[in-house]
PDB file of C-alpha atoms in Angstrom:
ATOM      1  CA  UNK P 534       0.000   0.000   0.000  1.00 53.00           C
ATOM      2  CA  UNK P 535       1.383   3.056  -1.218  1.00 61.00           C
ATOM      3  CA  UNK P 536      -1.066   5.736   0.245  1.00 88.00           C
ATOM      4  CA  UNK P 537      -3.617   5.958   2.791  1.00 94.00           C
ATOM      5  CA  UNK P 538      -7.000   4.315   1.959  1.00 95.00           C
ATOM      6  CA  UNK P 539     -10.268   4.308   3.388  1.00 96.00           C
ATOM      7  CA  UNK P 540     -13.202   2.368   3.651  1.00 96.00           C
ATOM      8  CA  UNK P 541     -16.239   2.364   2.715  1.00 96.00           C
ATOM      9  CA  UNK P 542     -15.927   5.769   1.539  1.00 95.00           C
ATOM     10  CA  UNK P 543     -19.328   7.039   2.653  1.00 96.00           C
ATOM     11  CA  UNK P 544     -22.166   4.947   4.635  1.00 95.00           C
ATOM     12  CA  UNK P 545     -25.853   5.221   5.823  1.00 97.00           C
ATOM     13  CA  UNK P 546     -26.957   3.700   8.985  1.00 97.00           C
ATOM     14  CA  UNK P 547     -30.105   4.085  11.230  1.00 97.00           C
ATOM     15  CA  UNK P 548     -30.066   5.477  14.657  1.00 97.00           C
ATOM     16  CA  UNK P 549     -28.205   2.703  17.102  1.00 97.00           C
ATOM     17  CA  UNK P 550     -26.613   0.792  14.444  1.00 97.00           C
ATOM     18  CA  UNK P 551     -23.186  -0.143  15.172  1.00 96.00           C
ATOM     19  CA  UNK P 552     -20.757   0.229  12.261  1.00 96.00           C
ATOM     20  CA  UNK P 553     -17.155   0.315  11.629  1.00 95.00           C
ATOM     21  CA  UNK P 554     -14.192   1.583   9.376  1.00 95.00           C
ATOM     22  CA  UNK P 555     -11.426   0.836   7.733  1.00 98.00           C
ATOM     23  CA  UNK P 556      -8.340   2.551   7.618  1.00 97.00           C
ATOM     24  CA  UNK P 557      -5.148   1.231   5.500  1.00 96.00           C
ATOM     25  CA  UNK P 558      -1.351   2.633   5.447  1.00 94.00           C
ATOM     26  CA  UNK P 559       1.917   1.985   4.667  1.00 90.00           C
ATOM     27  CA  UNK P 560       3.334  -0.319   7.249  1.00 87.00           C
ATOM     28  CA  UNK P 561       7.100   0.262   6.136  1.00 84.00           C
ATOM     29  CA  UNK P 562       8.217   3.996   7.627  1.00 78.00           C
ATOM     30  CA  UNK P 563       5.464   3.535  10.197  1.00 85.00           C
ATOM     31  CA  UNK P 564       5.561   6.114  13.011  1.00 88.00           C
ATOM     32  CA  UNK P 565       1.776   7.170  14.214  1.00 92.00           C
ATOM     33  CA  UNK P 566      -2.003   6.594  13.174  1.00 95.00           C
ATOM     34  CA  UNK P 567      -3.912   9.725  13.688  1.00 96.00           C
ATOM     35  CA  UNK P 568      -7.961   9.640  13.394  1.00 97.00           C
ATOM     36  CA  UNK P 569     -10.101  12.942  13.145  1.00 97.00           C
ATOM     37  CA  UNK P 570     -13.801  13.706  12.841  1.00 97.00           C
ATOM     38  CA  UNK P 571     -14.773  16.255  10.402  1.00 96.00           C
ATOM     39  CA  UNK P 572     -18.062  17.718  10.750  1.00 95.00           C
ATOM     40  CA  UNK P 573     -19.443  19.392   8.052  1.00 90.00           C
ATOM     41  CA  UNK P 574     -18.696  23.827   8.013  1.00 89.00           C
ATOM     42  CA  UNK P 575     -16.267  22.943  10.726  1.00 92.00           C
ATOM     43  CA  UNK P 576     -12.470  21.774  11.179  1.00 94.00           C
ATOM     44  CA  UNK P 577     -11.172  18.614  11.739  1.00 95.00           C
ATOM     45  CA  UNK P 578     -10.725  17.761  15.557  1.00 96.00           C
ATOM     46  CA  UNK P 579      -8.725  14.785  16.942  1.00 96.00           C
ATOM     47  CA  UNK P 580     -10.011  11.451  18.195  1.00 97.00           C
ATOM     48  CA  UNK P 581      -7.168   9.292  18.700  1.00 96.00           C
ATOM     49  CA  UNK P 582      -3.331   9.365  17.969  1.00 94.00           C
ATOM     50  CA  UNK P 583      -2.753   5.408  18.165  1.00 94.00           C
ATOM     51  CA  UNK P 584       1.356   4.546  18.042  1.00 91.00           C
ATOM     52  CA  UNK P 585       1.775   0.987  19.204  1.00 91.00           C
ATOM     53  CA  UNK P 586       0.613  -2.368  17.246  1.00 91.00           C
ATOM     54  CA  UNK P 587      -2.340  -4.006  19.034  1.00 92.00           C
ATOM     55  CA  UNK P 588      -3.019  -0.176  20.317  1.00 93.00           C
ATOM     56  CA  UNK P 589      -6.555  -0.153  21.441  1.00 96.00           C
ATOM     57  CA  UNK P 590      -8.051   3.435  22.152  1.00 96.00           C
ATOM     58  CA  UNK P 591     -11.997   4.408  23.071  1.00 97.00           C
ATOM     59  CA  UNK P 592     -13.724   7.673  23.615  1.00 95.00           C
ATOM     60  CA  UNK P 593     -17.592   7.111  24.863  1.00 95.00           C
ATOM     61  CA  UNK P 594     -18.716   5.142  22.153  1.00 97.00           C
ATOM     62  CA  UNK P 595     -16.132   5.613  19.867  1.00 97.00           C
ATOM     63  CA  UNK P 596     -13.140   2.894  19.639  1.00 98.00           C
ATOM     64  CA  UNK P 597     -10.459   2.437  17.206  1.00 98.00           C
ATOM     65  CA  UNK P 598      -8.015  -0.858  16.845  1.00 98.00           C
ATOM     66  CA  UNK P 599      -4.375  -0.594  15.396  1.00 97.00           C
ATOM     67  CA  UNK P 600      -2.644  -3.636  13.199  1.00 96.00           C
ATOM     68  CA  UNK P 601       1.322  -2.022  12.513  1.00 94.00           C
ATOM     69  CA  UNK P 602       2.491  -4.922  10.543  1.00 93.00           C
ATOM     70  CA  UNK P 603      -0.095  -5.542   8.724  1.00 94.00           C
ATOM     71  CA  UNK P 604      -1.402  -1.600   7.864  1.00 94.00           C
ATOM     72  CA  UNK P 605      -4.353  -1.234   8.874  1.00 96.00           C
ATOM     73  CA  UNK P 606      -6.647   0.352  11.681  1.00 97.00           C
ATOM     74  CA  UNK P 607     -10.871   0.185  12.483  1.00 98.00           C
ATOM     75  CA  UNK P 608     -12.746   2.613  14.105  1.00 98.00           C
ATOM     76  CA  UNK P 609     -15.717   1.482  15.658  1.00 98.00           C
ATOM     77  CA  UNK P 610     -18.670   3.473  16.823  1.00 98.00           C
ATOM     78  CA  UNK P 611     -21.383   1.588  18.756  1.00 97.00           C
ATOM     79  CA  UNK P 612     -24.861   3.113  19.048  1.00 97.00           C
ATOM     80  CA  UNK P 613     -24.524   5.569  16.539  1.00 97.00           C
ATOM     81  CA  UNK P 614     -26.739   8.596  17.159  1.00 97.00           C
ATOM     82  CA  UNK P 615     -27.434  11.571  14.366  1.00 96.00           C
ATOM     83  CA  UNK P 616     -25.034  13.729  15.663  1.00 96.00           C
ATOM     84  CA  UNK P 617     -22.072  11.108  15.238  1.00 97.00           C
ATOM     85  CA  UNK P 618     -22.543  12.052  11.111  1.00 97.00           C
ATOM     86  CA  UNK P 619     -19.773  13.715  10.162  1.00 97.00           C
ATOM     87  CA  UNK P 620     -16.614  12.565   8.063  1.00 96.00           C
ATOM     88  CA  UNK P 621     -13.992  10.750   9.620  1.00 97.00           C
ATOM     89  CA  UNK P 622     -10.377  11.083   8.774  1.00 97.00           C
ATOM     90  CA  UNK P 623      -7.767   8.938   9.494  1.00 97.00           C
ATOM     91  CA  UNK P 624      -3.965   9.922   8.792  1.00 95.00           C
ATOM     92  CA  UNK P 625      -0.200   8.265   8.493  1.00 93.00           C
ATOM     93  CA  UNK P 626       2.416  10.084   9.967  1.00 89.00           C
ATOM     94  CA  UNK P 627       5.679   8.126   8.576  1.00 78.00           C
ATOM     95  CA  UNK P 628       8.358   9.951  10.370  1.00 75.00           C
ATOM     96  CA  UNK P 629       8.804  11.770  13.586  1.00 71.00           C
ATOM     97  CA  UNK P 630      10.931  14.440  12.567  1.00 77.00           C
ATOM     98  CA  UNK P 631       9.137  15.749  10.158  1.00 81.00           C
ATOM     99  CA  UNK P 632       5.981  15.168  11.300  1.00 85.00           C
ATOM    100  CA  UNK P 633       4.240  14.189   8.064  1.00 89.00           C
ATOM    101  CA  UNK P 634       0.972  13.651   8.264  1.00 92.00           C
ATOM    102  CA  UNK P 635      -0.637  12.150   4.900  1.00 94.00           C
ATOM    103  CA  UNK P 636      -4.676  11.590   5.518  1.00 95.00           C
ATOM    104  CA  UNK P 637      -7.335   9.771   3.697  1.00 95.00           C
ATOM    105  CA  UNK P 638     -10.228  10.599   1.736  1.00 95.00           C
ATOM    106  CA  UNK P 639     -12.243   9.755   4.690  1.00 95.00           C
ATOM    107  CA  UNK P 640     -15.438   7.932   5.012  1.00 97.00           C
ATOM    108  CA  UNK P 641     -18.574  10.465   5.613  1.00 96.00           C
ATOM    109  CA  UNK P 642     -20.899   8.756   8.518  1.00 97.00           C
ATOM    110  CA  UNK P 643     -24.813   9.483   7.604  1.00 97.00           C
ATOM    111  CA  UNK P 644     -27.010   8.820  11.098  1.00 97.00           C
ATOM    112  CA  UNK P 645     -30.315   8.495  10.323  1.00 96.00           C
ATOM    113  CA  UNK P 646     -33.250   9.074  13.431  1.00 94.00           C
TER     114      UNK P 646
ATOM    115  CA  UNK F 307      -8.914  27.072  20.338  1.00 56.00           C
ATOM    116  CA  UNK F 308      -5.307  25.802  19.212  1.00 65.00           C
ATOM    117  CA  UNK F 309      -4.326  29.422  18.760  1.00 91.00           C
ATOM    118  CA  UNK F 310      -4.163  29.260  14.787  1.00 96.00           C
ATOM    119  CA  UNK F 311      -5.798  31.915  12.738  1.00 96.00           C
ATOM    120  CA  UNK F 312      -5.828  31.797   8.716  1.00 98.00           C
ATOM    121  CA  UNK F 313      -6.123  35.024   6.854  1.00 97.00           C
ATOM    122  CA  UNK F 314      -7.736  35.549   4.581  1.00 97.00           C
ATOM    123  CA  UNK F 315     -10.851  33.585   5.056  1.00 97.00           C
ATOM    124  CA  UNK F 316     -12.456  33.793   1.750  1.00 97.00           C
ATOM    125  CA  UNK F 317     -10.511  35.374  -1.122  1.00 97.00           C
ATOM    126  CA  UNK F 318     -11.545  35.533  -5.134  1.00 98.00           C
ATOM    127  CA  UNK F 319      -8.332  36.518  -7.755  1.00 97.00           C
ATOM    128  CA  UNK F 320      -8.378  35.953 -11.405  1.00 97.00           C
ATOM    129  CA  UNK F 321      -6.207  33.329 -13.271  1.00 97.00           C
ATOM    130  CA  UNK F 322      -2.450  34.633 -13.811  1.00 97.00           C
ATOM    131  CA  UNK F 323      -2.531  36.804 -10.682  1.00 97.00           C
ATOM    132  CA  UNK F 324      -0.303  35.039  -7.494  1.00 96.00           C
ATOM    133  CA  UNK F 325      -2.043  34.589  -4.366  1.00 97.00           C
ATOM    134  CA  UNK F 326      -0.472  34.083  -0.726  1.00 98.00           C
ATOM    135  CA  UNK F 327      -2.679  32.924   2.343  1.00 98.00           C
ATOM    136  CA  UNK F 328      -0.470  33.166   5.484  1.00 98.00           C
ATOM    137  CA  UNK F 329      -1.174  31.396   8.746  1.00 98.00           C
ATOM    138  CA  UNK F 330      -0.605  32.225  11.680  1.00 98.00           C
ATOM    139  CA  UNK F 331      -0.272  29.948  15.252  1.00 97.00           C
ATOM    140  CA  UNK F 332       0.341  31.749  18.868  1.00 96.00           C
ATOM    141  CA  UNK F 333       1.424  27.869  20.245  1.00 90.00           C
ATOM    142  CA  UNK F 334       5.153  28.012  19.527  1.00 91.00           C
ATOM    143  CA  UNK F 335       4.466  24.429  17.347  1.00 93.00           C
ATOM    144  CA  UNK F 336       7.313  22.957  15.774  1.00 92.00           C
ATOM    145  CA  UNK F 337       4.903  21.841  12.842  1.00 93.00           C
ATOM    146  CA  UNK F 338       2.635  23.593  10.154  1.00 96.00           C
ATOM    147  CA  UNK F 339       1.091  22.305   7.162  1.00 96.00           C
ATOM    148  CA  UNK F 340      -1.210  23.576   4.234  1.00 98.00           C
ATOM    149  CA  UNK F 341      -3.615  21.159   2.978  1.00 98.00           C
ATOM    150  CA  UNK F 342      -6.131  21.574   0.120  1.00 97.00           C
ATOM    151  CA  UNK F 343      -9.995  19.918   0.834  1.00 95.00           C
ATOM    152  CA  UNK F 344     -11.448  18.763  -2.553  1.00 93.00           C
ATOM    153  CA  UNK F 345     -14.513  16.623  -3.058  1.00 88.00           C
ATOM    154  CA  UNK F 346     -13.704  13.051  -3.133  1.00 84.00           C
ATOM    155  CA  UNK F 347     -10.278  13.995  -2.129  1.00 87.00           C
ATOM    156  CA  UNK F 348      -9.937  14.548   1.684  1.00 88.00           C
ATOM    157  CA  UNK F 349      -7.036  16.549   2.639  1.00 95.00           C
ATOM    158  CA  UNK F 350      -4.469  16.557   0.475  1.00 96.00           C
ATOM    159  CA  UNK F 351      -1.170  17.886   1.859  1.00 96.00           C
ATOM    160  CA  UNK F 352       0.347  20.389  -0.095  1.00 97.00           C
ATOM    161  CA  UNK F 353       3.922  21.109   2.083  1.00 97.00           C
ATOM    162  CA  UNK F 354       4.964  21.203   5.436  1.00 95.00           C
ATOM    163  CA  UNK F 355       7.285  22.333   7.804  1.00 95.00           C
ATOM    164  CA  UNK F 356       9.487  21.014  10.540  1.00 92.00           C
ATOM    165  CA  UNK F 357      11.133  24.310  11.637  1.00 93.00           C
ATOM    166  CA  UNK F 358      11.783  27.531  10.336  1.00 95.00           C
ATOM    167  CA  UNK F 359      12.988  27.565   7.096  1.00 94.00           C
ATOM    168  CA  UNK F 360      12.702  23.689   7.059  1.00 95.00           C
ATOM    169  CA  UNK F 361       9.812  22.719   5.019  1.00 96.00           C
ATOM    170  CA  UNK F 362       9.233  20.027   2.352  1.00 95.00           C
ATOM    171  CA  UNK F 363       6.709  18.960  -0.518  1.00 95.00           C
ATOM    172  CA  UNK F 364       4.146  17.112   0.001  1.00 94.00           C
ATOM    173  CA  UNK F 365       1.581  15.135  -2.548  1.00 93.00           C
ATOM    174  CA  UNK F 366       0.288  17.917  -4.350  1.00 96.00           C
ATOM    175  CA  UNK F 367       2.981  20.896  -4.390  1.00 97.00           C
ATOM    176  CA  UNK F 368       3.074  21.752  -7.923  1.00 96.00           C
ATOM    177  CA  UNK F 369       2.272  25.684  -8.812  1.00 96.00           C
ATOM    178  CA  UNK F 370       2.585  25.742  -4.542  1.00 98.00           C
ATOM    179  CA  UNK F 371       5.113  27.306  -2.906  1.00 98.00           C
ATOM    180  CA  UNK F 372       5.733  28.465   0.851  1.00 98.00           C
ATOM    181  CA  UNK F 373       7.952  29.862   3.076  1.00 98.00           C
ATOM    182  CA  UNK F 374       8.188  29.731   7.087  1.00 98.00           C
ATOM    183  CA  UNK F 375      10.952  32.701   8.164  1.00 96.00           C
ATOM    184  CA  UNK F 376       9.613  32.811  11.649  1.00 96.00           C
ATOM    185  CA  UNK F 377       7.916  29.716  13.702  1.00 96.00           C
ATOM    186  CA  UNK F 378       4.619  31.499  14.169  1.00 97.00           C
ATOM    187  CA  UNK F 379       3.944  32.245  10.606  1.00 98.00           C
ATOM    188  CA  UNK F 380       4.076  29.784   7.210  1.00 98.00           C
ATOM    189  CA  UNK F 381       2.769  31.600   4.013  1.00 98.00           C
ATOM    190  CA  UNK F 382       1.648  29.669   1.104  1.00 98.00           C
ATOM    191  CA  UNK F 383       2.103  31.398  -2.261  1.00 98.00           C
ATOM    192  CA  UNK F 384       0.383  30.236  -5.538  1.00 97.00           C
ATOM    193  CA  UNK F 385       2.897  31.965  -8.236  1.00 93.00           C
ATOM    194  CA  UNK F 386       0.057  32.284 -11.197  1.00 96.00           C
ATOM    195  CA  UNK F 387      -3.316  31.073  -9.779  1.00 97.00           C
ATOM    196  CA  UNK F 388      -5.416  28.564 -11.856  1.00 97.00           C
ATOM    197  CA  UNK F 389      -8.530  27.669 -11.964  1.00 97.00           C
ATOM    198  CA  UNK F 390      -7.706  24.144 -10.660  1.00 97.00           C
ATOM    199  CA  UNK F 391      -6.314  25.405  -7.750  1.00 98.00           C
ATOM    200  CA  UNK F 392     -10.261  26.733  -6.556  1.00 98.00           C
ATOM    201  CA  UNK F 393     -10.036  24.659  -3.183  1.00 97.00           C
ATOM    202  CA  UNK F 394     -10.309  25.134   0.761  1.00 97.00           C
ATOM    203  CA  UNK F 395      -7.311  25.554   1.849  1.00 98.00           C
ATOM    204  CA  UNK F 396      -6.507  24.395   5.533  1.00 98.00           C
ATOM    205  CA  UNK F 397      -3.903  25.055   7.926  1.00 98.00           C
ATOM    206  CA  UNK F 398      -2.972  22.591  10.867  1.00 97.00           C
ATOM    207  CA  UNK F 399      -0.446  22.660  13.508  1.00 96.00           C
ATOM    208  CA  UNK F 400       1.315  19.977  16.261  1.00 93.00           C
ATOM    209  CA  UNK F 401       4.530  19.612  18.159  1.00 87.00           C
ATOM    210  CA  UNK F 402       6.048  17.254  20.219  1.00 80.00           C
ATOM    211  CA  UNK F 403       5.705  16.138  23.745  1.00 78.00           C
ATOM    212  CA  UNK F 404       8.056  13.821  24.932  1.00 76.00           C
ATOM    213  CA  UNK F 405       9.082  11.131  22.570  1.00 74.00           C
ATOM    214  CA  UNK F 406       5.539  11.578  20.358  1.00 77.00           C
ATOM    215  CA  UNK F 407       4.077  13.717  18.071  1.00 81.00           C
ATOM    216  CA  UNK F 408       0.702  15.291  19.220  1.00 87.00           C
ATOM    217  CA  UNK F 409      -2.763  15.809  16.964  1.00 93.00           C
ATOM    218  CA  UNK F 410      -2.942  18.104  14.280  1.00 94.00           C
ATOM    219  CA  UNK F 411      -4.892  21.789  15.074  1.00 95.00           C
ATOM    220  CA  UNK F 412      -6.698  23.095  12.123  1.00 97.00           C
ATOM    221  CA  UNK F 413      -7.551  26.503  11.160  1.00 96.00           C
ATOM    222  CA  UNK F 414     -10.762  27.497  10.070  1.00 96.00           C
ATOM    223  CA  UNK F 415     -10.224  27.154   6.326  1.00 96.00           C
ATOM    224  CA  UNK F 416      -9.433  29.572   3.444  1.00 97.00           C
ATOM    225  CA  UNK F 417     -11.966  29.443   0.747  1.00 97.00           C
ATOM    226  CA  UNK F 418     -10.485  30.449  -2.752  1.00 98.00           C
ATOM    227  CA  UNK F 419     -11.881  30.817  -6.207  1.00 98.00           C
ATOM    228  CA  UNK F 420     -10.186  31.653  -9.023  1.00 98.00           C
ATOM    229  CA  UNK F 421     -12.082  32.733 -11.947  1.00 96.00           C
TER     230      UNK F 421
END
């Protein structure tokens, strides 16, 4: 994998579904895995900055699972409620000293009530 | 607020004509980047910056260029704007602590059109 993927790249649930996504990235040059909600007329805003392989993070409902060697990382959300909609980001940094941050195209998160 | 403030916020300019949106961070970060938001695209990172006068290209720098002089401010010029180049622009921010690299800041987005 040459670039940061994500999947699926949009997605329509109902109101306390559970869904997941999938971020994929470079495992070679591997430093951090950074994942950011974007809500729509707003800026991105962290969730998690995951480092370790078998890294587990959560935030209320929100968790996110890393896999180093093989490239890849989920975010979960369980419950989802309408204001979870938003797009979610996830980004490869592949260095620490220059702090190069390469992001997805993000997968946009459509709550219905 | 992460202390980072993008100016201008909205701009128009006419093909041929060079543009430069400057932000600006109070935080004393050792990083800054400019990324461009395009449907279907994400963020797409444009250059960044590890220090002053230490930046680098990143996956979309052609007709780009930037310049940090001082660690609060990093300027991003477009030489001869094109119409192609009609994006929102973003700024982010994020330093170390310890041994790690923190989250990105974002500004709040520079919205240009070139006609």
């Amino acid at each position: 994998i040459l670039n940061v993927e994500q999947s699926p790249q949009s997605l329509h649930v109902q109101e306390g579904d559970s869904t997941n996504f999938t971020c994929s990235f470079p495992s070679s040059n591997f430093y951090a895995l950074h994942w950011y909600r974007w809500e729509t007329a707003k800026s991105p805003e962290a969730l998690f900055v995951m480092t370790l392989n078998g890294d587990e993070k959560k935030k209320g409902r929100i968790s996110a699972t890393l896999n180093t060697k093989e490239g890849y990382s989920y975010l979960y959300i369980k419950g989802s409620q309408p204001e979870d909609s938003a797009t979610y980001l996830c980004a490869s940094a592949g260095s620490s000293n220059t702090g190069k941050l390469i992001f997805g195209q993000g997968t946009t998160l459509q709550v219905k009530p | 607020d992460a202390g980072i403030t993008q100016s201008p916020r909205h701009k128009v300019t006419e093909t041929g004509t060079p543009v430069t949106l400057r932000c600006h961070q109070t935080e004393n970060h050792r990083y800054m980047y400019w990324y461009r938001q395009d449907p279907g695209h994400g963020l797409r990172l444009i250059h960044y910056s590890y220090g002053v006068k230490d930046t680098d290209k990143g996956e979309v720098s052609d007709g780009y260029s930037v310049s940090r002089s001082k660690t609060e401010d990093f300027l991003l010029t477009l030489e001869s704007a094109t119409s192609s180049q009609t994006s929102v622009y973003f700024c982010a921010i994020s330093t170390r602590q310890g041994s790690m690299n923190t989250e990105a800041f974002f500004g709040q987005g520079t919205r240009l059109t070139v006609v």
